[in-house]
mmCIF file of C-alpha atoms and ligand atoms in Angstrom:
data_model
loop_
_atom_site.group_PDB
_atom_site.id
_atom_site.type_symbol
_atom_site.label_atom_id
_atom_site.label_comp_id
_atom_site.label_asym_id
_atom_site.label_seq_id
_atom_site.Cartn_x
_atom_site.Cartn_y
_atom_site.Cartn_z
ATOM 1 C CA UNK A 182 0.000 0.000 0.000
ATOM 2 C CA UNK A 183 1.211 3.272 -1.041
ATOM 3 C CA UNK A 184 0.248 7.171 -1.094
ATOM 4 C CA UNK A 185 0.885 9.006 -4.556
ATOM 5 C CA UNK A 186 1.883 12.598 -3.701
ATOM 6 C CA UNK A 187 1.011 14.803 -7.149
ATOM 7 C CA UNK A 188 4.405 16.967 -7.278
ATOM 8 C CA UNK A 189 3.411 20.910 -7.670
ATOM 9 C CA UNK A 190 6.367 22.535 -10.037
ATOM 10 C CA UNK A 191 7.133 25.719 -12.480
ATOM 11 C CA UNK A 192 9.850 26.654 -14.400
ATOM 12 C CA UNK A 193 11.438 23.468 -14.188
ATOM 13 C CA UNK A 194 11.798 23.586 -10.706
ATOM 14 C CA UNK A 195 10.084 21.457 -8.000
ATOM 15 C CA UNK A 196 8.052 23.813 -5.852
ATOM 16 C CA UNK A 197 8.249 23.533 -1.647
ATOM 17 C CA UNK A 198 4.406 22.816 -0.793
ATOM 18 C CA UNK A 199 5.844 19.716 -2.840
ATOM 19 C CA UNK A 200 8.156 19.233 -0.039
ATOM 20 C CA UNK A 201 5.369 19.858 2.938
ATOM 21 C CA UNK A 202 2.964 17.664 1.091
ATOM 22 C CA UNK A 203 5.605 14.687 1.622
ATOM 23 C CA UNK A 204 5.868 15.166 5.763
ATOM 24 C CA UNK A 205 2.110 15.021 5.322
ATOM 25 C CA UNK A 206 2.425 11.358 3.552
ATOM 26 C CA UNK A 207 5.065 10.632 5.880
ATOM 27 C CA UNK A 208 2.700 11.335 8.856
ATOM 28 C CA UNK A 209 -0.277 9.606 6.989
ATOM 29 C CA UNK A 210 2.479 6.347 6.926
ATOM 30 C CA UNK A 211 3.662 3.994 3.746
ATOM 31 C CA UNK A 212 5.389 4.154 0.904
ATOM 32 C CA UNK A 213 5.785 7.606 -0.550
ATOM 33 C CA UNK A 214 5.295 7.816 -4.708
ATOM 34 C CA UNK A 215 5.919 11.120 -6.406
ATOM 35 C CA UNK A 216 4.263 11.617 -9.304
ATOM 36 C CA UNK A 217 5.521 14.233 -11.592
ATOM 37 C CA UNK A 218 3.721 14.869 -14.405
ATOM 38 C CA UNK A 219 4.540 17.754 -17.427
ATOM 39 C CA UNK A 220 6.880 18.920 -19.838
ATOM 40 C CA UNK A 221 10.333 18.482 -19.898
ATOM 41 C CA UNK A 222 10.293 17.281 -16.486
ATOM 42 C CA UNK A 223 12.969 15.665 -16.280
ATOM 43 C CA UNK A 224 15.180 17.858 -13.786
ATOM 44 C CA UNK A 225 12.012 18.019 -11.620
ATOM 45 C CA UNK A 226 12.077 13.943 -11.283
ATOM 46 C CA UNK A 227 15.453 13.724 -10.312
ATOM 47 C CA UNK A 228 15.098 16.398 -7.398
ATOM 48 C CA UNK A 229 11.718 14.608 -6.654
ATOM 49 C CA UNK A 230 13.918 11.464 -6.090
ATOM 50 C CA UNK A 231 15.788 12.777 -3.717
ATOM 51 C CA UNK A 232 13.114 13.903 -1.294
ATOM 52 C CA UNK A 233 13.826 12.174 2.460
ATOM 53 C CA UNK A 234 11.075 9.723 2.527
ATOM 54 C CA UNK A 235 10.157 8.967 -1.444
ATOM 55 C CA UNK A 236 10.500 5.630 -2.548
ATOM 56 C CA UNK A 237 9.453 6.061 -6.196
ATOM 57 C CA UNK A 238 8.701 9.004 -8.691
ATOM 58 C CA UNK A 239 6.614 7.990 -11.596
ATOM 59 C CA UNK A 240 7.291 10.649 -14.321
ATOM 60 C CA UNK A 241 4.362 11.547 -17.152
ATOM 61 C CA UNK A 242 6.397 13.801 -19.587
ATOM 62 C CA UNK A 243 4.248 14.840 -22.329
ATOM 63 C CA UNK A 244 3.129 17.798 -24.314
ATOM 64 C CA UNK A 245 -0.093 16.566 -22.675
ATOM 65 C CA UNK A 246 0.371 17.411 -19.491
ATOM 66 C CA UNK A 247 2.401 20.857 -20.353
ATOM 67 C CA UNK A 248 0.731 23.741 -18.385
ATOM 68 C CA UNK A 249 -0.923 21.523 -16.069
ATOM 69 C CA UNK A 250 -4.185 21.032 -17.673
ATOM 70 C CA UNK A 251 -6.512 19.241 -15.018
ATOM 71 C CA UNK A 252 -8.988 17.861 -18.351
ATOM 72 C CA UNK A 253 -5.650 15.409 -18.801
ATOM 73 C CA UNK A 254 -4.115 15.224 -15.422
ATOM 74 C CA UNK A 255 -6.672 14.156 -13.361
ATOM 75 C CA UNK A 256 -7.794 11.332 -15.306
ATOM 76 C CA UNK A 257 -4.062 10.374 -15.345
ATOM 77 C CA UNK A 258 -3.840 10.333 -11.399
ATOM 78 C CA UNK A 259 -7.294 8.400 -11.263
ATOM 79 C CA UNK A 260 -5.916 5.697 -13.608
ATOM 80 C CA UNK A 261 -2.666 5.197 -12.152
ATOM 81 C CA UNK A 262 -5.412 4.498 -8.681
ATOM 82 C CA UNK A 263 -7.838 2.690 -10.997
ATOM 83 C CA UNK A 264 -5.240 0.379 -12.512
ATOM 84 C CA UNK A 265 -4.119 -1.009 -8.950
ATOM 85 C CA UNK A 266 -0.593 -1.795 -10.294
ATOM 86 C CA UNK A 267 0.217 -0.520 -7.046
ATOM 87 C CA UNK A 268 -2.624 0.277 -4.463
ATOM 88 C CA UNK A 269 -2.597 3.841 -3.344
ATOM 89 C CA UNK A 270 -4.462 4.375 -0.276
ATOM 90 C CA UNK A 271 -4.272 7.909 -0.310
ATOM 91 C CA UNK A 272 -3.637 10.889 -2.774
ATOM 92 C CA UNK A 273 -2.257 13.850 -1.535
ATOM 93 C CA UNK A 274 -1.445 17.318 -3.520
ATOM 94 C CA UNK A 275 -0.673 20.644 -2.239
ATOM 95 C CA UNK A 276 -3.437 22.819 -1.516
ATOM 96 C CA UNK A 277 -2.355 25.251 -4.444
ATOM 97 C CA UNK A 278 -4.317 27.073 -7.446
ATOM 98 C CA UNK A 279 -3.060 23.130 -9.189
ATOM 99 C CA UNK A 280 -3.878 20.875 -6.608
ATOM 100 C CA UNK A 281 -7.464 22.384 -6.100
ATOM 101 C CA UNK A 282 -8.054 22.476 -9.751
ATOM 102 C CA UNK A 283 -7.091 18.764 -10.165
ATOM 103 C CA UNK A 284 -7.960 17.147 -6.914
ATOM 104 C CA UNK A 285 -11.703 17.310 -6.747
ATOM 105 C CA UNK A 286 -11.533 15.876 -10.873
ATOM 106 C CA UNK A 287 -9.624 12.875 -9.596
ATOM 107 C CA UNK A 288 -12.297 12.542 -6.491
ATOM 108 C CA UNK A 289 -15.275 12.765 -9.251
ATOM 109 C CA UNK A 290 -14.061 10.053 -11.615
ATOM 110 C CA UNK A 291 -13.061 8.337 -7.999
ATOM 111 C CA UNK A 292 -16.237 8.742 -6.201
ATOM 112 C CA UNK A 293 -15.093 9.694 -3.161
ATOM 113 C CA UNK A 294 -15.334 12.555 -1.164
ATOM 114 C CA UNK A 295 -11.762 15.485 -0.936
ATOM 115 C CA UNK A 296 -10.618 16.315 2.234
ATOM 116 C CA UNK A 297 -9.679 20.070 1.572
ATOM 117 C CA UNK A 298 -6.208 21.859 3.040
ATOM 118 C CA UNK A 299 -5.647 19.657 5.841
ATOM 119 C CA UNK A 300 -3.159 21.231 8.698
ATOM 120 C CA UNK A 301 -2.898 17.910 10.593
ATOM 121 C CA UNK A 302 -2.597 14.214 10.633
ATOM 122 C CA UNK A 303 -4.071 12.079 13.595
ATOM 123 C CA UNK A 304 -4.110 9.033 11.984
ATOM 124 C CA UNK A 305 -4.592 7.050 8.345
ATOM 125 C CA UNK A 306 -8.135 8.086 8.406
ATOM 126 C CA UNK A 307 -8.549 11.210 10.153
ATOM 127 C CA UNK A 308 -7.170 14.934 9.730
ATOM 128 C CA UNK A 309 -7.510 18.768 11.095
ATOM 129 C CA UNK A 310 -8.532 21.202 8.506
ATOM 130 C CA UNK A 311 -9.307 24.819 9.243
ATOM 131 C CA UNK A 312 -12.827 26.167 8.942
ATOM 132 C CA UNK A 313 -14.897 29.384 9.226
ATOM 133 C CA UNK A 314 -11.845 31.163 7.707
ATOM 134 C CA UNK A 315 -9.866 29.414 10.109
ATOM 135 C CA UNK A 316 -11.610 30.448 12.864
ATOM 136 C CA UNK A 317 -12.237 26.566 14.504
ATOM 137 C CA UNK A 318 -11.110 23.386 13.373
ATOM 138 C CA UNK A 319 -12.619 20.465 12.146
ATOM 139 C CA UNK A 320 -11.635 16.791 12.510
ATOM 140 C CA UNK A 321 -12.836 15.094 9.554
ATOM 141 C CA UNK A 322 -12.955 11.741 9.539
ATOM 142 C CA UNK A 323 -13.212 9.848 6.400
ATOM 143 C CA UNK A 324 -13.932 5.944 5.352
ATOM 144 C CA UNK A 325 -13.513 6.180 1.575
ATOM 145 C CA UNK A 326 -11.154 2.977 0.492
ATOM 146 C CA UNK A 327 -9.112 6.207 -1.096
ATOM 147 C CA UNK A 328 -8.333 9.307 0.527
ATOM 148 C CA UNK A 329 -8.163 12.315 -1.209
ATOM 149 C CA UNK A 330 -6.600 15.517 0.518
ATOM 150 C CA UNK A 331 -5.295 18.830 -0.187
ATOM 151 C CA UNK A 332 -2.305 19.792 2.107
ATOM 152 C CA UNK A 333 -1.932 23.184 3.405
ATOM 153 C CA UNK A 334 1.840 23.916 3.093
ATOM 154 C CA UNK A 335 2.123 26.022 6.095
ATOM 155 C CA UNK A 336 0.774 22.837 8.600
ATOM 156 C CA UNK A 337 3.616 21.276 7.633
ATOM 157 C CA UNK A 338 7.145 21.341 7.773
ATOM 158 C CA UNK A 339 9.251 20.764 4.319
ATOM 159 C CA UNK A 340 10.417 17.157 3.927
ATOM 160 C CA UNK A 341 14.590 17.381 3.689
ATOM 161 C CA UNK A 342 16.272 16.815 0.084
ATOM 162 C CA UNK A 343 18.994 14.240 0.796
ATOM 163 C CA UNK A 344 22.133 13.469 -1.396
ATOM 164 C CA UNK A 345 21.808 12.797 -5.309
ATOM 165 C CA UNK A 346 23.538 9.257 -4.138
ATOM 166 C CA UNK A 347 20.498 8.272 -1.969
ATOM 167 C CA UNK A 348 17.750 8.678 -5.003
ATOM 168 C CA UNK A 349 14.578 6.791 -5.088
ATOM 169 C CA UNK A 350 13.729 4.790 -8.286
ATOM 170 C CA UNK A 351 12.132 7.181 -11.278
ATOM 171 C CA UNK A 352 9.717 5.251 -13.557
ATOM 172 C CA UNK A 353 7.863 6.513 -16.624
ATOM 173 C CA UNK A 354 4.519 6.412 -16.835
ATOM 174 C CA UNK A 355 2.954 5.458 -20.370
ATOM 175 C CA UNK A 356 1.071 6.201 -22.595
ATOM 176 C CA UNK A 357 0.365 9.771 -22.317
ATOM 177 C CA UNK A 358 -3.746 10.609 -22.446
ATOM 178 C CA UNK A 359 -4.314 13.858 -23.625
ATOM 179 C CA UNK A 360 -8.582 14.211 -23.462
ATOM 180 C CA UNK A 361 -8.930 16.623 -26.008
ATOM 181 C CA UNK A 362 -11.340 19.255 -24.329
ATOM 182 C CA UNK A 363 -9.233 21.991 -23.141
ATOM 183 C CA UNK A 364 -6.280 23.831 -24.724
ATOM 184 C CA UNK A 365 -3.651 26.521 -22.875
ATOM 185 C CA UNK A 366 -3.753 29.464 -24.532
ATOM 186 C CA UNK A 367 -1.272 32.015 -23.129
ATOM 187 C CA UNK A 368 -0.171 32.950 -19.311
ATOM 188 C CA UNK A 369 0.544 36.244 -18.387
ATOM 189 C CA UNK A 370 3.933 35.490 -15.263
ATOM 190 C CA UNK A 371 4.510 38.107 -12.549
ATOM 191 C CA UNK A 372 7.848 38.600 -12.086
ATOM 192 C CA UNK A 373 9.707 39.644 -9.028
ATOM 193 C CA UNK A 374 13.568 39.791 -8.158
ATOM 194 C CA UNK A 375 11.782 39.380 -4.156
ATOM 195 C CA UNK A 376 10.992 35.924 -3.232
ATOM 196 C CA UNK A 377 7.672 34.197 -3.584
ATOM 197 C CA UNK A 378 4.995 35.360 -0.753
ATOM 198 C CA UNK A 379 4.014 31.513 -0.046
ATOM 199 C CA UNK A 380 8.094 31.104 0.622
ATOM 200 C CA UNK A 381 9.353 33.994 1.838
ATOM 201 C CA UNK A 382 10.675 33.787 5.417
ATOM 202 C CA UNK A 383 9.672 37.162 5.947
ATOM 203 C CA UNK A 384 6.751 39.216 4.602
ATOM 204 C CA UNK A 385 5.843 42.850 4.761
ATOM 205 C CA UNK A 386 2.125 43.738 4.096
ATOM 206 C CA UNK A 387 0.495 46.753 3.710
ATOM 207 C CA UNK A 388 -3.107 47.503 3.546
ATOM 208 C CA UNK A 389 -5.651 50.444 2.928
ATOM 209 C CA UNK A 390 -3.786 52.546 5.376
ATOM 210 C CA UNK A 391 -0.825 53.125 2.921
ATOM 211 C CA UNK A 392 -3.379 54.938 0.867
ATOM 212 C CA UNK A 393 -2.250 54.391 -2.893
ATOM 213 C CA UNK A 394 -0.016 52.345 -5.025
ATOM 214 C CA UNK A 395 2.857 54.586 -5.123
ATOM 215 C CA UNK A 396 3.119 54.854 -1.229
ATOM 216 C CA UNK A 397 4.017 50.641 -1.166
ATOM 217 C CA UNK A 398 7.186 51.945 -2.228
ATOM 218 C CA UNK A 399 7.969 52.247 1.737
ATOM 219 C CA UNK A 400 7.291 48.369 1.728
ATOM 220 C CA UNK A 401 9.349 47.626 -0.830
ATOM 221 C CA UNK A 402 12.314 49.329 0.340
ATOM 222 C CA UNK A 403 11.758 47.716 3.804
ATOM 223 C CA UNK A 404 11.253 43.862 1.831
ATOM 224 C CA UNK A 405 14.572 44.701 0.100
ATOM 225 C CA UNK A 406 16.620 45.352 3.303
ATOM 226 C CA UNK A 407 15.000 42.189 4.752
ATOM 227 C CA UNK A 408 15.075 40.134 1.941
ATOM 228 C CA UNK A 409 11.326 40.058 2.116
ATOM 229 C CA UNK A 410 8.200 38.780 0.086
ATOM 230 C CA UNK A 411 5.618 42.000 -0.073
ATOM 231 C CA UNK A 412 1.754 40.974 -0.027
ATOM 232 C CA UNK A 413 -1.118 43.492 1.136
ATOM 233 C CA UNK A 414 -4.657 43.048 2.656
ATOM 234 C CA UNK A 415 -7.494 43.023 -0.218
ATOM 235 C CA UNK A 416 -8.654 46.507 0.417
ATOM 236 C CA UNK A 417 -5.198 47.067 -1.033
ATOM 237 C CA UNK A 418 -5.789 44.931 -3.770
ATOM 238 C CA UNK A 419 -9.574 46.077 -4.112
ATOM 239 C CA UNK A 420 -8.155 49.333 -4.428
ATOM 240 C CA UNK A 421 -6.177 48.932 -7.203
ATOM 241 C CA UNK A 422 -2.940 49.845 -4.982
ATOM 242 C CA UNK A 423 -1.116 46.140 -6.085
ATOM 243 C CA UNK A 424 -1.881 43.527 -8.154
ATOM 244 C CA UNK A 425 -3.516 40.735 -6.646
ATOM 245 C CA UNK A 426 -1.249 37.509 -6.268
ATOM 246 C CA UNK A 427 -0.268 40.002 -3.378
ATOM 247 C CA UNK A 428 -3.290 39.429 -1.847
ATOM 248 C CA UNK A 429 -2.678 37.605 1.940
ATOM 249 C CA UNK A 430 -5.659 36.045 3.366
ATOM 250 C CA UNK A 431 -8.813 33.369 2.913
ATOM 251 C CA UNK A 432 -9.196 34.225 -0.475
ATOM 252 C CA UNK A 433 -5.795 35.104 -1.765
ATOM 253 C CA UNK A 434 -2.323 33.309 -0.034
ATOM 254 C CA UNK A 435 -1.936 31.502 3.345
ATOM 255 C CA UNK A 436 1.492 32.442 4.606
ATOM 256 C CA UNK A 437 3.437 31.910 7.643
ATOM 257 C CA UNK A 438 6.623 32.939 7.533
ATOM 258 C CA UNK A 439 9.249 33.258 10.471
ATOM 259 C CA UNK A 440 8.029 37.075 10.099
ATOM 260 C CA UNK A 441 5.028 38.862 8.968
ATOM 261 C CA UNK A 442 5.254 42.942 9.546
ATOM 262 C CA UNK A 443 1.776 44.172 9.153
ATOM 263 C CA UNK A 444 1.077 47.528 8.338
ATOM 264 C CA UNK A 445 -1.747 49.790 8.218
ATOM 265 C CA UNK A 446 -3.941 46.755 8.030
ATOM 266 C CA UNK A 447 -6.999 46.717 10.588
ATOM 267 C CA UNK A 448 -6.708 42.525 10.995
ATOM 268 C CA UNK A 449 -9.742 41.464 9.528
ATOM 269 C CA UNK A 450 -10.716 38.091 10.407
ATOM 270 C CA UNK A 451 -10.420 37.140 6.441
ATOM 271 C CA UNK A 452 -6.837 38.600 6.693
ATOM 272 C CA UNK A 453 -5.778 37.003 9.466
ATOM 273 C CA UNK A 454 -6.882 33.937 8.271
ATOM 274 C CA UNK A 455 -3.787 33.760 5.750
ATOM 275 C CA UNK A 456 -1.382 34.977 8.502
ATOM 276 C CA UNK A 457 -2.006 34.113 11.537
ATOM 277 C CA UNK A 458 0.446 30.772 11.688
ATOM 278 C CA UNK A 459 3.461 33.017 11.070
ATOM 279 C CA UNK A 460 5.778 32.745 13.914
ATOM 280 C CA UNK A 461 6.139 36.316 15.024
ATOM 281 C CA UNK A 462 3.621 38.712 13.742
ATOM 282 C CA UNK A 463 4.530 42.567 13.822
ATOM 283 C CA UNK A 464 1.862 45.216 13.477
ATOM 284 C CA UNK A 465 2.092 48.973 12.526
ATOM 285 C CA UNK A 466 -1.176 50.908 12.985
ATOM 286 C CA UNK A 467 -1.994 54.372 14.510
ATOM 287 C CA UNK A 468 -5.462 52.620 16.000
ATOM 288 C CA UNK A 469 -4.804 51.135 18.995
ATOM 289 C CA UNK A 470 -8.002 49.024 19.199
ATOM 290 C CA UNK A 471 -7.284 48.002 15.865
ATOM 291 C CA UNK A 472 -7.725 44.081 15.880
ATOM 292 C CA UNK A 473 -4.626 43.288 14.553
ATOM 293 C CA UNK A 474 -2.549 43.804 17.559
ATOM 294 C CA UNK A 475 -4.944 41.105 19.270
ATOM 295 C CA UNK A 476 -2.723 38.346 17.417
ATOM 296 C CA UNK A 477 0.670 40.845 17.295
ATOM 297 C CA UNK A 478 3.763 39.453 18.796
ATOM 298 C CA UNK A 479 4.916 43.253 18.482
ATOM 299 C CA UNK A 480 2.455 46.056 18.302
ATOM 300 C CA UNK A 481 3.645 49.450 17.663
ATOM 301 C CA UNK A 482 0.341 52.744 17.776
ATOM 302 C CA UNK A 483 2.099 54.840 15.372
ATOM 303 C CA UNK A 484 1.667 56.786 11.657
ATOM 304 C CA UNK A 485 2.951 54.005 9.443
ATOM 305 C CA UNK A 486 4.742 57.270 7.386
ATOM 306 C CA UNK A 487 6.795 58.084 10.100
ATOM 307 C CA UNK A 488 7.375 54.620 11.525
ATOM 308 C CA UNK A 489 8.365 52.622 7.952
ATOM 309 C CA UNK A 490 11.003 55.290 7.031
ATOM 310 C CA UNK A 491 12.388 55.470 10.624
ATOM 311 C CA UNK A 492 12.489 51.243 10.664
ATOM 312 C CA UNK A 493 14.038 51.088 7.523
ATOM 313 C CA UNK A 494 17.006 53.686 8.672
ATOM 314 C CA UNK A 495 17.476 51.639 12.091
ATOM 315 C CA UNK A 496 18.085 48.577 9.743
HETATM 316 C C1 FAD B 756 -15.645 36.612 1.706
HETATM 317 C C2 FAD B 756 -14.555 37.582 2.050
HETATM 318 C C3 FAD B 756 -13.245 37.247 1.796
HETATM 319 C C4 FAD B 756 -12.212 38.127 2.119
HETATM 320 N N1 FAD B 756 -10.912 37.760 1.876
HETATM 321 C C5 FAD B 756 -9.924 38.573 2.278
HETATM 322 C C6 FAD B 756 -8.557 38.209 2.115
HETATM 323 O O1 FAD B 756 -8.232 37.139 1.563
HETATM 324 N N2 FAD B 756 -7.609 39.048 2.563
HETATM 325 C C7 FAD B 756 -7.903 40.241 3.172
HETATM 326 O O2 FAD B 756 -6.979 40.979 3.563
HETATM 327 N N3 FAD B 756 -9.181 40.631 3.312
HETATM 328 C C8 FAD B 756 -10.199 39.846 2.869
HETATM 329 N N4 FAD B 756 -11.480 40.263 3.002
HETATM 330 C C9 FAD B 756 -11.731 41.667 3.390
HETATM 331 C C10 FAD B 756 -11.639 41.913 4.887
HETATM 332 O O3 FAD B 756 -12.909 41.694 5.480
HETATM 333 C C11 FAD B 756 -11.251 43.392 5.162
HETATM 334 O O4 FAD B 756 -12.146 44.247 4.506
HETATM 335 C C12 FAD B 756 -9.834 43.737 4.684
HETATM 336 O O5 FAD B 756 -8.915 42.796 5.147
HETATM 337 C C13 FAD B 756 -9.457 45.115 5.222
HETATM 338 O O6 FAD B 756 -8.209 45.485 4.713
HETATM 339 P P1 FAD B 756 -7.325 46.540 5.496
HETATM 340 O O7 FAD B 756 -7.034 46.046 6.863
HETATM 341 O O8 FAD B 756 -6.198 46.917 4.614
HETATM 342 O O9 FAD B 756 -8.295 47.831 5.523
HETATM 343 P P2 FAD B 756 -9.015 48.506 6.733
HETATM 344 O O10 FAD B 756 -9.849 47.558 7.485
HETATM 345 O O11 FAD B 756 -9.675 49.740 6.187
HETATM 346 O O12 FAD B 756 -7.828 48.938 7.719
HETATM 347 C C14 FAD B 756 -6.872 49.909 7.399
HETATM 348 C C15 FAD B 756 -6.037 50.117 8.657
HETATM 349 O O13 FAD B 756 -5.007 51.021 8.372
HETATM 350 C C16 FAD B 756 -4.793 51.823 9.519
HETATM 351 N N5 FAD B 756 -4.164 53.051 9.080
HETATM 352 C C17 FAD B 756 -4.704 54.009 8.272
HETATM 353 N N6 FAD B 756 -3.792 54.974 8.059
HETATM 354 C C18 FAD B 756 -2.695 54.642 8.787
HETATM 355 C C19 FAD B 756 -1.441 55.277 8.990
HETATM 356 N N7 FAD B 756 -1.122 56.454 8.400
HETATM 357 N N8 FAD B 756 -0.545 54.675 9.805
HETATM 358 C C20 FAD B 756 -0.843 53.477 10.425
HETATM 359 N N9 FAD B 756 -2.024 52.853 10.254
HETATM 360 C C21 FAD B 756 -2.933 53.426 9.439
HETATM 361 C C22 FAD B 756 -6.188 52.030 10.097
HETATM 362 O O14 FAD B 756 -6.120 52.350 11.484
HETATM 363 C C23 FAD B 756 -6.823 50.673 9.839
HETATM 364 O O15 FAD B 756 -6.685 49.802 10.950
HETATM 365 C C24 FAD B 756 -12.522 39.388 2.680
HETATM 366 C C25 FAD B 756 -13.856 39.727 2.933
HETATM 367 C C26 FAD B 756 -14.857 38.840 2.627
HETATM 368 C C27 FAD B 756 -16.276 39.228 2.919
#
């Protein structure tokens, strides 16, 4: 018995809820698959196949799977359960804009219920996953013959990438299925020199109190000293002040970095509900009853225009 964990990757490059998603398989208990599935994947399966942990990496390389079109990589991941060449118990993807567009597919053609964005294993059968925009937790318990979950990345620490020497077996996986109803037409890439808000160790966010676009320049300055990822509360985003992959919070990105520096953002329970596992939490706000400093670490009452530029010089 085994648990297939669906690799999440870009660029050629494995992504790290790839490496969370295996400490939740390793928690769950059995053999840990990889499956990789793509393009020109081929530098991905090798760095798959050295995850602590993985026994096997089955690779699907095809034009097919390019772009990660769910139409042909679900019913891949349901036929490699289907076909009971090995029996997978449990199928486990990050909780990413992938996993949740190819997870519930494979759970359709599977007929079994997802568990969505669990933060904890208890046992081979039961899980924590947040709820109410995190504001209790549920412990789902679940008797379909095959599991299928969504990890949060953040309620789980990365699995460790041992030496190229110590490399579990890669496989192909044949013949590619490409269904035929869905095409990728173009993808527009945000590019950023600061690292990615999911993986940053440290994230600055601002929020309707920095007033407009231009004024984030503060933030950036301050992510640049710190070597920070820069995300922003949706009023910020509703506002037009940022694009939104900044957005932190129940509907945009779940963070929790060693440090998240709030600032000028009230703490809305949707907010906090993307930041609120981050280790030490920072807020700036000249409203003293503003909610955020009921989950600060470090509160400071002040005018975020006075207190950025003086922060920035102490660094
Ligand atoms: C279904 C749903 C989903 C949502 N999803 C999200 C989500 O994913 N992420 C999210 O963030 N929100 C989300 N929201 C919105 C959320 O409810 C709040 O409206 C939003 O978070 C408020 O953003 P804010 O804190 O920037 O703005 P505000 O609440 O307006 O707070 C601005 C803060 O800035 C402070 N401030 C102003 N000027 C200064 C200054 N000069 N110096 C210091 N402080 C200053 C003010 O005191 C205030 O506390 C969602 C709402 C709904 C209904």
């Amino acid at each position: 018995m085994a648990i297939l964990v669906i690799a999440e990757h870009a660029g050629g490059a494995l992504a790290s809820a790839t490496l969370n998603t295996v400490t939740a398989a390793a928690q769950v208990g059995g053999d840990i698959h990889v499956l990789v599935a793509g393009h020109g994947v081929g530098t991905v399966a090798e760095v798959a196949a050295s995850i602590d942990g993985v026994s096997r990496v089955l690779v699907a390389d095809a034009g097919a799977y390019a772009h990660q079109l769910p139409e042909n990589i679900a019913p891949l991941i349901a036929s490699l359960v289907i076909d009971q060449t090995v029996i997978y118990t449990h199928v486990l993807a990050p909780a990413t804009a992938n996993g949740k567009n190819i997870l519930p597919r494979v759970a359709a053609v599977l007929d079994v219920d997802q568990i969505s964005e669990i933060i904890s294993v208890q046992s081979r059968d039961t899980f924590k996953r947040p709820i109410y925009a995190g504001n209790a937790i549920a412990t789902v318990q679940s008797n379909a013959a095959i599991k299928v979950i969504t990890v949060r990345a953040t309620g789980f620490c990365a699995a460790g990438v041992g030496l190229p020497g110590d490399r579990a077996v890669i496989d192909p996986v044949a013949p590619p299925h490409d269904a035929g109803i869905s095409r990728f037409v173009s993808e527009q890439l945000a590019t950023s020199d600061r690292p990615e808000l999911t993986a940053a160790k440290i994230v600055v966010s601002g929020g309707r109190g920095m007033q407009n676009g231009d004024n984030f320049k503060h933030l950036y300055s301050l992510a640049d000293t710190l070597g920070a990822g820069v995300g922003a509360s949706r009023a910020a985003v509703d506002a037009g002040f940022v694009p939104n992959d900044m957005q932190v919070g129940q509907t945009g990105k779940i963070v929790a970095p060693q440090l998240y520096i709030a600032v000028g953002i009230s703490g809305a329970i949707q907010h906090l509900a993307g930041m609120k596992d981050s280790k030490v939490i920072v807020a700036i706000n000249k409203d003293e009853e503003a909610p955020i400093f009921q989950v600060a670490d470090y509160g400071l009452v002040a005018d975020l225009f006075e207190a950025v530029p003086e922060l920035q010089a102490a660094l």
